[in-house]
PDB file of C-alpha atoms in Angstrom:
ATOM      1  CA  MET A   1     105.054  80.068  72.192  1.00 53.00           C
ATOM      2  CA  ASP A   2     101.690  79.190  70.627  1.00 57.00           C
ATOM      3  CA  ALA A   3     102.595  81.165  67.508  1.00 59.00           C
ATOM      4  CA  LYS A   4     105.885  79.301  67.245  1.00 61.00           C
ATOM      5  CA  ILE A   5     104.149  75.925  67.589  1.00 60.00           C
ATOM      6  CA  GLU A   6     101.566  76.976  65.021  1.00 61.00           C
ATOM      7  CA  LEU A   7     104.326  78.007  62.610  1.00 55.00           C
ATOM      8  CA  GLU A   8     106.067  74.663  63.063  1.00 61.00           C
ATOM      9  CA  ASN A   9     102.789  72.834  62.434  1.00 58.00           C
ATOM     10  CA  LEU A  10     102.243  74.908  59.308  1.00 58.00           C
ATOM     11  CA  LYS A  11     105.727  74.074  58.052  1.00 60.00           C
ATOM     12  CA  SER A  12     105.160  70.388  58.776  1.00 60.00           C
ATOM     13  CA  THR A  13     101.818  70.433  56.989  1.00 60.00           C
ATOM     14  CA  TRP A  14     103.305  72.212  54.004  1.00 59.00           C
ATOM     15  CA  ALA A  15     106.200  69.737  53.862  1.00 59.00           C
ATOM     16  CA  THR A  16     103.694  66.868  53.884  1.00 62.00           C
ATOM     17  CA  VAL A  17     101.646  68.468  51.107  1.00 50.00           C
ATOM     18  CA  GLU A  18     104.789  69.171  49.101  1.00 59.00           C
ATOM     19  CA  ALA A  19     105.925  65.565  49.505  1.00 54.00           C
ATOM     20  CA  LYS A  20     102.524  64.320  48.322  1.00 56.00           C
ATOM     21  CA  LEU A  21     102.613  66.670  45.338  1.00 51.00           C
ATOM     22  CA  ASP A  22     106.105  65.458  44.488  1.00 57.00           C
ATOM     23  CA  ARG A  23     104.985  61.819  44.701  1.00 59.00           C
ATOM     24  CA  ASN A  24     101.946  62.556  42.539  1.00 54.00           C
ATOM     25  CA  TRP A  25     104.106  64.374  40.000  1.00 51.00           C
ATOM     26  CA  LYS A  26     106.558  61.488  39.802  1.00 59.00           C
ATOM     27  CA  LEU A  27     103.668  59.037  39.534  1.00 50.00           C
ATOM     28  CA  ASN A  28     102.156  61.077  36.699  1.00 60.00           C
ATOM     29  CA  LEU A  29     105.531  61.222  34.972  1.00 59.00           C
ATOM     30  CA  LYS A  30     105.885  57.451  35.304  1.00 73.00           C
ATOM     31  CA  VAL A  31     102.393  56.878  33.897  1.00 68.00           C
ATOM     32  CA  ILE A  32     102.993  59.261  30.987  1.00 76.00           C
ATOM     33  CA  ARG A  33     106.414  57.771  30.267  1.00 79.00           C
ATOM     34  CA  GLU A  34     105.181  54.167  30.300  1.00 84.00           C
ATOM     35  CA  GLY A  35     102.059  55.002  28.298  1.00 85.00           C
ATOM     36  CA  ASN A  36     103.872  57.007  25.655  1.00 83.00           C
ATOM     37  CA  LEU A  37     106.721  54.517  25.369  1.00 87.00           C
ATOM     38  CA  GLU A  38     104.134  51.820  24.702  1.00 90.00           C
ATOM     39  CA  LYS A  39     102.700  54.006  21.938  1.00 90.00           C
ATOM     40  CA  VAL A  40     106.220  54.462  20.545  1.00 91.00           C
ATOM     41  CA  ARG A  41     106.683  50.673  20.531  1.00 93.00           C
ATOM     42  CA  ASP A  42     103.382  50.248  18.687  1.00 94.00           C
ATOM     43  CA  LYS A  43     104.460  52.785  16.060  1.00 93.00           C
ATOM     44  CA  MET A  44     107.760  51.010  15.562  1.00 94.00           C
ATOM     45  CA  LYS A  45     106.097  47.583  15.393  1.00 95.00           C
ATOM     46  CA  ASN A  46     103.908  48.912  12.614  1.00 94.00           C
ATOM     47  CA  LEU A  47     106.933  50.317  10.777  1.00 94.00           C
ATOM     48  CA  LEU A  48     108.787  47.035  11.273  1.00 95.00           C
ATOM     49  CA  ARG A  49     105.914  45.122   9.648  1.00 96.00           C
ATOM     50  CA  VAL A  50     106.001  47.502   6.688  1.00 94.00           C
ATOM     51  CA  LYS A  51     109.748  47.015   6.245  1.00 95.00           C
ATOM     52  CA  VAL A  52     109.500  43.219   6.513  1.00 97.00           C
ATOM     53  CA  ILE A  53     106.709  43.187   3.918  1.00 96.00           C
ATOM     54  CA  THR A  54     108.774  45.488   1.687  1.00 95.00           C
ATOM     55  CA  PHE A  55     111.798  43.209   1.983  1.00 97.00           C
ATOM     56  CA  THR A  56     109.734  40.105   1.200  1.00 98.00           C
ATOM     57  CA  PHE A  57     108.003  41.752  -1.761  1.00 97.00           C
ATOM     58  CA  TYR A  58     111.238  42.916  -3.374  1.00 97.00           C
ATOM     59  CA  LEU A  59     113.013  39.656  -2.628  1.00 98.00           C
ATOM     60  CA  ILE A  60     110.327  37.802  -4.567  1.00 98.00           C
ATOM     61  CA  GLY A  61     110.376  40.524  -7.217  1.00 97.00           C
ATOM     62  CA  GLY A  62     114.150  40.265  -7.543  1.00 97.00           C
ATOM     63  CA  LEU A  63     113.913  36.515  -8.094  1.00 98.00           C
ATOM     64  CA  CYS A  64     111.256  37.077 -10.761  1.00 98.00           C
ATOM     65  CA  PHE A  65     113.373  39.727 -12.487  1.00 98.00           C
ATOM     66  CA  ALA A  66     116.401  37.439 -12.434  1.00 98.00           C
ATOM     67  CA  GLY A  67     114.303  34.600 -13.846  1.00 98.00           C
ATOM     68  CA  PHE A  68     113.040  36.870 -16.619  1.00 98.00           C
ATOM     69  CA  GLY A  69     116.573  37.879 -17.577  1.00 97.00           C
ATOM     70  CA  ILE A  70     117.798  34.280 -17.614  1.00 97.00           C
ATOM     71  CA  GLN A  71     114.777  32.985 -19.525  1.00 97.00           C
ATOM     72  CA  HIS A  72     115.174  35.620 -22.241  1.00 96.00           C
ATOM     73  CA  ALA A  73     118.966  35.796 -22.278  1.00 96.00           C
ATOM     74  CA  ALA A  74     118.952  35.374 -26.073  1.00 94.00           C
ATOM     75  CA  GLN A  75     117.721  38.957 -26.432  1.00 96.00           C
ATOM     76  CA  TRP A  76     120.336  41.236 -24.898  1.00 96.00           C
ATOM     77  CA  TYR A  77     117.827  43.998 -24.072  1.00 95.00           C
ATOM     78  CA  MET A  78     115.608  41.576 -22.154  1.00 96.00           C
ATOM     79  CA  ALA A  79     118.594  40.120 -20.311  1.00 97.00           C
ATOM     80  CA  LEU A  80     119.740  43.656 -19.503  1.00 97.00           C
ATOM     81  CA  THR A  81     116.245  44.623 -18.346  1.00 97.00           C
ATOM     82  CA  GLY A  82     116.058  41.603 -16.050  1.00 97.00           C
ATOM     83  CA  GLY A  83     119.544  42.283 -14.704  1.00 97.00           C
ATOM     84  CA  VAL A  84     118.959  45.979 -14.007  1.00 96.00           C
ATOM     85  CA  PHE A  85     115.662  45.360 -12.224  1.00 97.00           C
ATOM     86  CA  THR A  86     117.234  42.534 -10.237  1.00 97.00           C
ATOM     87  CA  LEU A  87     119.955  44.926  -9.075  1.00 97.00           C
ATOM     88  CA  TRP A  88     117.328  47.536  -8.191  1.00 95.00           C
ATOM     89  CA  ALA A  89     115.352  44.980  -6.157  1.00 96.00           C
ATOM     90  CA  VAL A  90     118.523  43.876  -4.354  1.00 96.00           C
ATOM     91  CA  LEU A  91     119.264  47.492  -3.408  1.00 95.00           C
ATOM     92  CA  VAL A  92     115.747  47.926  -2.011  1.00 95.00           C
ATOM     93  CA  CYS A  93     116.146  44.681  -0.026  1.00 96.00           C
ATOM     94  CA  PHE A  94     119.462  45.937   1.328  1.00 96.00           C
ATOM     95  CA  THR A  95     117.937  49.230   2.449  1.00 95.00           C
ATOM     96  CA  SER A  96     115.037  47.371   4.081  1.00 95.00           C
ATOM     97  CA  VAL A  97     117.451  45.166   6.036  1.00 96.00           C
ATOM     98  CA  LYS A  98     119.385  48.200   7.295  1.00 96.00           C
ATOM     99  CA  GLU A  99     116.158  49.904   8.359  1.00 96.00           C
ATOM    100  CA  ILE A 100     114.934  46.746  10.108  1.00 96.00           C
ATOM    101  CA  GLU A 101     118.267  46.565  11.919  1.00 97.00           C
ATOM    102  CA  LEU A 102     117.911  50.149  13.193  1.00 96.00           C
ATOM    103  CA  ILE A 103     114.341  49.501  14.360  1.00 96.00           C
ATOM    104  CA  MET A 104     115.386  46.347  16.213  1.00 96.00           C
ATOM    105  CA  LYS A 105     118.227  48.224  17.940  1.00 96.00           C
ATOM    106  CA  LEU A 106     115.998  50.944  19.426  1.00 95.00           C
ATOM    107  CA  ASP A 107     116.602  51.087  23.190  1.00 94.00           C
ATOM    108  CA  TYR A 108     113.343  51.908  24.969  1.00 92.00           C
ATOM    109  CA  THR A 109     115.097  51.888  28.358  1.00 90.00           C
ATOM    110  CA  ALA A 110     117.446  54.697  27.343  1.00 90.00           C
ATOM    111  CA  PRO A 111     116.869  58.332  28.353  1.00 88.00           C
ATOM    112  CA  VAL A 112     114.292  60.075  26.191  1.00 86.00           C
ATOM    113  CA  ILE A 113     116.870  62.324  24.537  1.00 88.00           C
ATOM    114  CA  GLU A 114     118.914  59.261  23.490  1.00 92.00           C
ATOM    115  CA  LEU A 115     115.858  57.470  22.095  1.00 92.00           C
ATOM    116  CA  GLN A 116     114.976  60.646  20.198  1.00 91.00           C
ATOM    117  CA  ARG A 117     118.477  60.658  18.713  1.00 93.00           C
ATOM    118  CA  GLN A 118     118.042  57.036  17.609  1.00 94.00           C
ATOM    119  CA  LEU A 119     114.738  57.914  15.947  1.00 93.00           C
ATOM    120  CA  VAL A 120     116.349  60.836  14.121  1.00 91.00           C
ATOM    121  CA  THR A 121     118.983  58.434  12.787  1.00 93.00           C
ATOM    122  CA  LEU A 122     116.242  56.039  11.675  1.00 94.00           C
ATOM    123  CA  ARG A 123     114.255  58.805   9.970  1.00 92.00           C
ATOM    124  CA  THR A 124     117.372  60.109   8.216  1.00 92.00           C
ATOM    125  CA  THR A 125     118.193  56.608   6.968  1.00 93.00           C
ATOM    126  CA  ILE A 126     114.651  56.028   5.686  1.00 94.00           C
ATOM    127  CA  ILE A 127     114.678  59.303   3.750  1.00 92.00           C
ATOM    128  CA  ARG A 128     118.102  58.669   2.229  1.00 91.00           C
ATOM    129  CA  TYR A 129     117.248  55.113   1.234  1.00 92.00           C
ATOM    130  CA  PHE A 130     113.921  56.257  -0.196  1.00 90.00           C
ATOM    131  CA  ARG A 131     115.946  57.858  -2.965  1.00 91.00           C
ATOM    132  CA  VAL A 132     116.675  54.399  -4.370  1.00 90.00           C
ATOM    133  CA  GLY A 133     113.037  54.153  -5.412  1.00 89.00           C
ATOM    134  CA  VAL A 134     113.009  57.258  -7.616  1.00 92.00           C
ATOM    135  CA  TRP A 135     115.498  55.726 -10.038  1.00 91.00           C
ATOM    136  CA  VAL A 136     112.794  53.391 -11.250  1.00 90.00           C
ATOM    137  CA  PHE A 137     111.395  56.286 -13.336  1.00 92.00           C
ATOM    138  CA  PRO A 138     114.192  56.307 -15.959  1.00 93.00           C
ATOM    139  CA  LEU A 139     113.712  52.527 -16.168  1.00 92.00           C
ATOM    140  CA  TYR A 140     110.051  52.741 -17.110  1.00 90.00           C
ATOM    141  CA  MET A 141     110.752  51.330 -20.600  1.00 94.00           C
ATOM    142  CA  GLY A 142     111.953  48.177 -18.893  1.00 95.00           C
ATOM    143  CA  TRP A 143     108.492  47.755 -17.375  1.00 94.00           C
ATOM    144  CA  VAL A 144     107.025  48.083 -20.872  1.00 94.00           C
ATOM    145  CA  ILE A 145     109.378  45.429 -22.239  1.00 95.00           C
ATOM    146  CA  MET A 146     108.616  42.985 -19.429  1.00 97.00           C
ATOM    147  CA  ALA A 147     104.867  43.647 -19.415  1.00 96.00           C
ATOM    148  CA  PHE A 148     104.463  42.967 -23.138  1.00 96.00           C
ATOM    149  CA  GLN A 149     106.609  39.830 -22.933  1.00 96.00           C
ATOM    150  CA  VAL A 150     105.040  38.391 -19.762  1.00 96.00           C
ATOM    151  CA  PHE A 151     101.368  39.220 -20.391  1.00 96.00           C
ATOM    152  CA  PHE A 152     101.153  39.102 -24.183  1.00 95.00           C
ATOM    153  CA  GLY A 153     104.210  37.104 -25.239  1.00 95.00           C
ATOM    154  CA  VAL A 154     105.244  40.011 -27.469  1.00 96.00           C
ATOM    155  CA  ASP A 155     108.792  41.254 -27.968  1.00 96.00           C
ATOM    156  CA  ILE A 156     107.907  44.940 -28.121  1.00 95.00           C
ATOM    157  CA  ILE A 157     111.423  45.973 -29.172  1.00 95.00           C
ATOM    158  CA  ALA A 158     111.302  43.626 -32.164  1.00 94.00           C
ATOM    159  CA  VAL A 159     107.859  44.666 -33.412  1.00 94.00           C
ATOM    160  CA  ALA A 160     107.649  48.337 -32.432  1.00 93.00           C
ATOM    161  CA  ASP A 161     108.154  51.180 -34.877  1.00 94.00           C
ATOM    162  CA  GLN A 162     111.691  52.545 -34.700  1.00 92.00           C
ATOM    163  CA  THR A 163     110.433  56.115 -34.491  1.00 96.00           C
ATOM    164  CA  TRP A 164     108.394  55.218 -31.414  1.00 95.00           C
ATOM    165  CA  LEU A 165     111.391  53.531 -29.795  1.00 93.00           C
ATOM    166  CA  TYR A 166     113.593  56.563 -30.385  1.00 94.00           C
ATOM    167  CA  SER A 167     110.880  58.836 -29.012  1.00 95.00           C
ATOM    168  CA  GLN A 168     110.764  56.743 -25.833  1.00 94.00           C
ATOM    169  CA  LEU A 169     114.532  56.958 -25.506  1.00 92.00           C
ATOM    170  CA  GLY A 170     114.360  60.724 -25.938  1.00 94.00           C
ATOM    171  CA  PHE A 171     111.534  60.972 -23.386  1.00 95.00           C
ATOM    172  CA  THR A 172     113.649  59.041 -20.883  1.00 94.00           C
ATOM    173  CA  ILE A 173     116.713  61.223 -21.403  1.00 93.00           C
ATOM    174  CA  VAL A 174     114.906  64.567 -21.544  1.00 95.00           C
ATOM    175  CA  PHE A 175     112.223  64.046 -18.899  1.00 95.00           C
ATOM    176  CA  MET A 176     112.466  60.871 -16.812  1.00 95.00           C
ATOM    177  CA  PHE A 177     116.157  61.057 -15.956  1.00 95.00           C
ATOM    178  CA  PRO A 178     116.031  64.754 -14.896  1.00 96.00           C
ATOM    179  CA  LEU A 179     112.864  63.998 -12.904  1.00 95.00           C
ATOM    180  CA  ALA A 180     114.632  61.231 -10.985  1.00 95.00           C
ATOM    181  CA  LEU A 181     117.675  63.444 -10.450  1.00 96.00           C
ATOM    182  CA  TRP A 182     115.498  66.292  -9.140  1.00 95.00           C
ATOM    183  CA  MET A 183     113.547  64.001  -6.793  1.00 94.00           C
ATOM    184  CA  HIS A 184     116.818  62.494  -5.571  1.00 94.00           C
ATOM    185  CA  SER A 185     118.085  65.977  -4.688  1.00 94.00           C
ATOM    186  CA  LYS A 186     114.895  66.789  -2.751  1.00 94.00           C
ATOM    187  CA  LEU A 187     114.776  63.593  -0.697  1.00 92.00           C
ATOM    188  CA  ILE A 188     117.164  64.778   2.003  1.00 92.00           C
ATOM    189  CA  PRO A 189     116.869  64.832   5.822  1.00 89.00           C
ATOM    190  CA  GLU A 190     116.722  68.642   5.797  1.00 90.00           C
ATOM    191  CA  ASN A 191     113.260  68.388   4.192  1.00 90.00           C
ATOM    192  CA  ALA A 192     111.976  65.864   6.736  1.00 87.00           C
ATOM    193  CA  ASP A 193     109.499  68.256   8.359  1.00 85.00           C
ATOM    194  CA  LYS A 194     107.985  69.556   5.136  1.00 89.00           C
ATOM    195  CA  LYS A 195     104.383  68.574   4.446  1.00 88.00           C
ATOM    196  CA  TRP A 196     105.079  66.995   1.052  1.00 88.00           C
ATOM    197  CA  MET A 197     107.762  64.793   2.620  1.00 89.00           C
ATOM    198  CA  GLN A 198     105.401  63.710   5.390  1.00 85.00           C
ATOM    199  CA  ARG A 199     102.758  62.801   2.800  1.00 87.00           C
ATOM    200  CA  LEU A 200     105.345  60.902   0.766  1.00 86.00           C
ATOM    201  CA  LEU A 201     106.428  58.885   3.803  1.00 86.00           C
ATOM    202  CA  GLN A 202     102.855  58.231   4.937  1.00 85.00           C
ATOM    203  CA  GLY A 203     102.724  54.660   6.241  1.00 83.00           C
ATOM    204  CA  ASN A 204     106.355  54.011   5.331  1.00 80.00           C
ATOM    205  CA  GLY A 205     108.266  56.241   7.730  1.00 79.00           C
ATOM    206  CA  SER A 206     105.601  58.564   9.109  1.00 82.00           C
ATOM    207  CA  GLN A 207     105.495  56.300  12.177  1.00 89.00           C
ATOM    208  CA  VAL A 208     108.814  57.825  13.247  1.00 89.00           C
ATOM    209  CA  ALA A 209     107.279  61.309  13.387  1.00 86.00           C
ATOM    210  CA  GLY A 210     104.419  59.949  15.499  1.00 85.00           C
ATOM    211  CA  ALA A 211     106.854  58.263  17.870  1.00 86.00           C
ATOM    212  CA  GLN A 212     108.878  61.469  18.175  1.00 86.00           C
ATOM    213  CA  ALA A 213     105.721  63.361  19.159  1.00 83.00           C
ATOM    214  CA  PHE A 214     105.043  60.914  22.014  1.00 80.00           C
ATOM    215  CA  LEU A 215     108.643  61.220  23.210  1.00 82.00           C
ATOM    216  CA  GLY A 216     108.338  64.995  23.013  1.00 81.00           C
ATOM    217  CA  GLU A 217     105.458  64.876  25.512  1.00 77.00           C
ATOM    218  CA  ILE A 218     107.626  62.895  27.943  1.00 74.00           C
ATOM    219  CA  ARG A 219     110.524  65.320  27.454  1.00 76.00           C
ATOM    220  CA  GLU A 220     108.305  68.337  28.196  1.00 74.00           C
ATOM    221  CA  PHE A 221     106.992  66.697  31.369  1.00 65.00           C
ATOM    222  CA  GLU A 222     110.532  65.874  32.533  1.00 66.00           C
ATOM    223  CA  GLU A 223     111.705  69.439  31.879  1.00 67.00           C
ATOM    224  CA  GLU A 224     108.788  70.831  33.892  1.00 61.00           C
ATOM    225  CA  GLU A 225     109.829  68.620  36.800  1.00 57.00           C
ATOM    226  CA  GLN A 226     113.286  70.153  36.735  1.00 57.00           C
TER     227      GLN A 226
END
């Protein structure tokens, strides 16, 4: 009889200990989840600020480019330069708005796996839209035209040696355009985890990788509980 009572007491004690361990585990999970989700929010707030600044910068830039094209409409190459750069700035603004929209729609109350999926979508979008930027390389002559006109009041196309102009055109076709095309082909989601991509996105998308790491810690803790 005493042995039976002792066994029952042991079972009761073990059940109590197990219940306490379970409560402690759930409490730890709650603390980790809340703490890491707060870190995820901070990462996304930082990224949101970057995207808002980017949008504002290119909006102002687009207005300046448009003004340049209108002001110098008498010279077709200056009007074309202003128009092309205005279009480029508008595209960057559009991509920034779409990225801001995705950041604002992140649901921090959703299950971790769903929030991870949303972050993957955001990262994929950032990488794909980043390709817009590489097409500025074939347009480098436009920067030369605008810089000489704005800072020195010189129409570089009108005064430059024709041989030099043709050499710049050849340089653009032979080197700059293929460079942009090659970079465009490399900026794909499949390369997201490569070191060069992470360095390229540093400060302008790397926050997503940091947020995913914090969510990964929560996911591991939840899987251990199961």
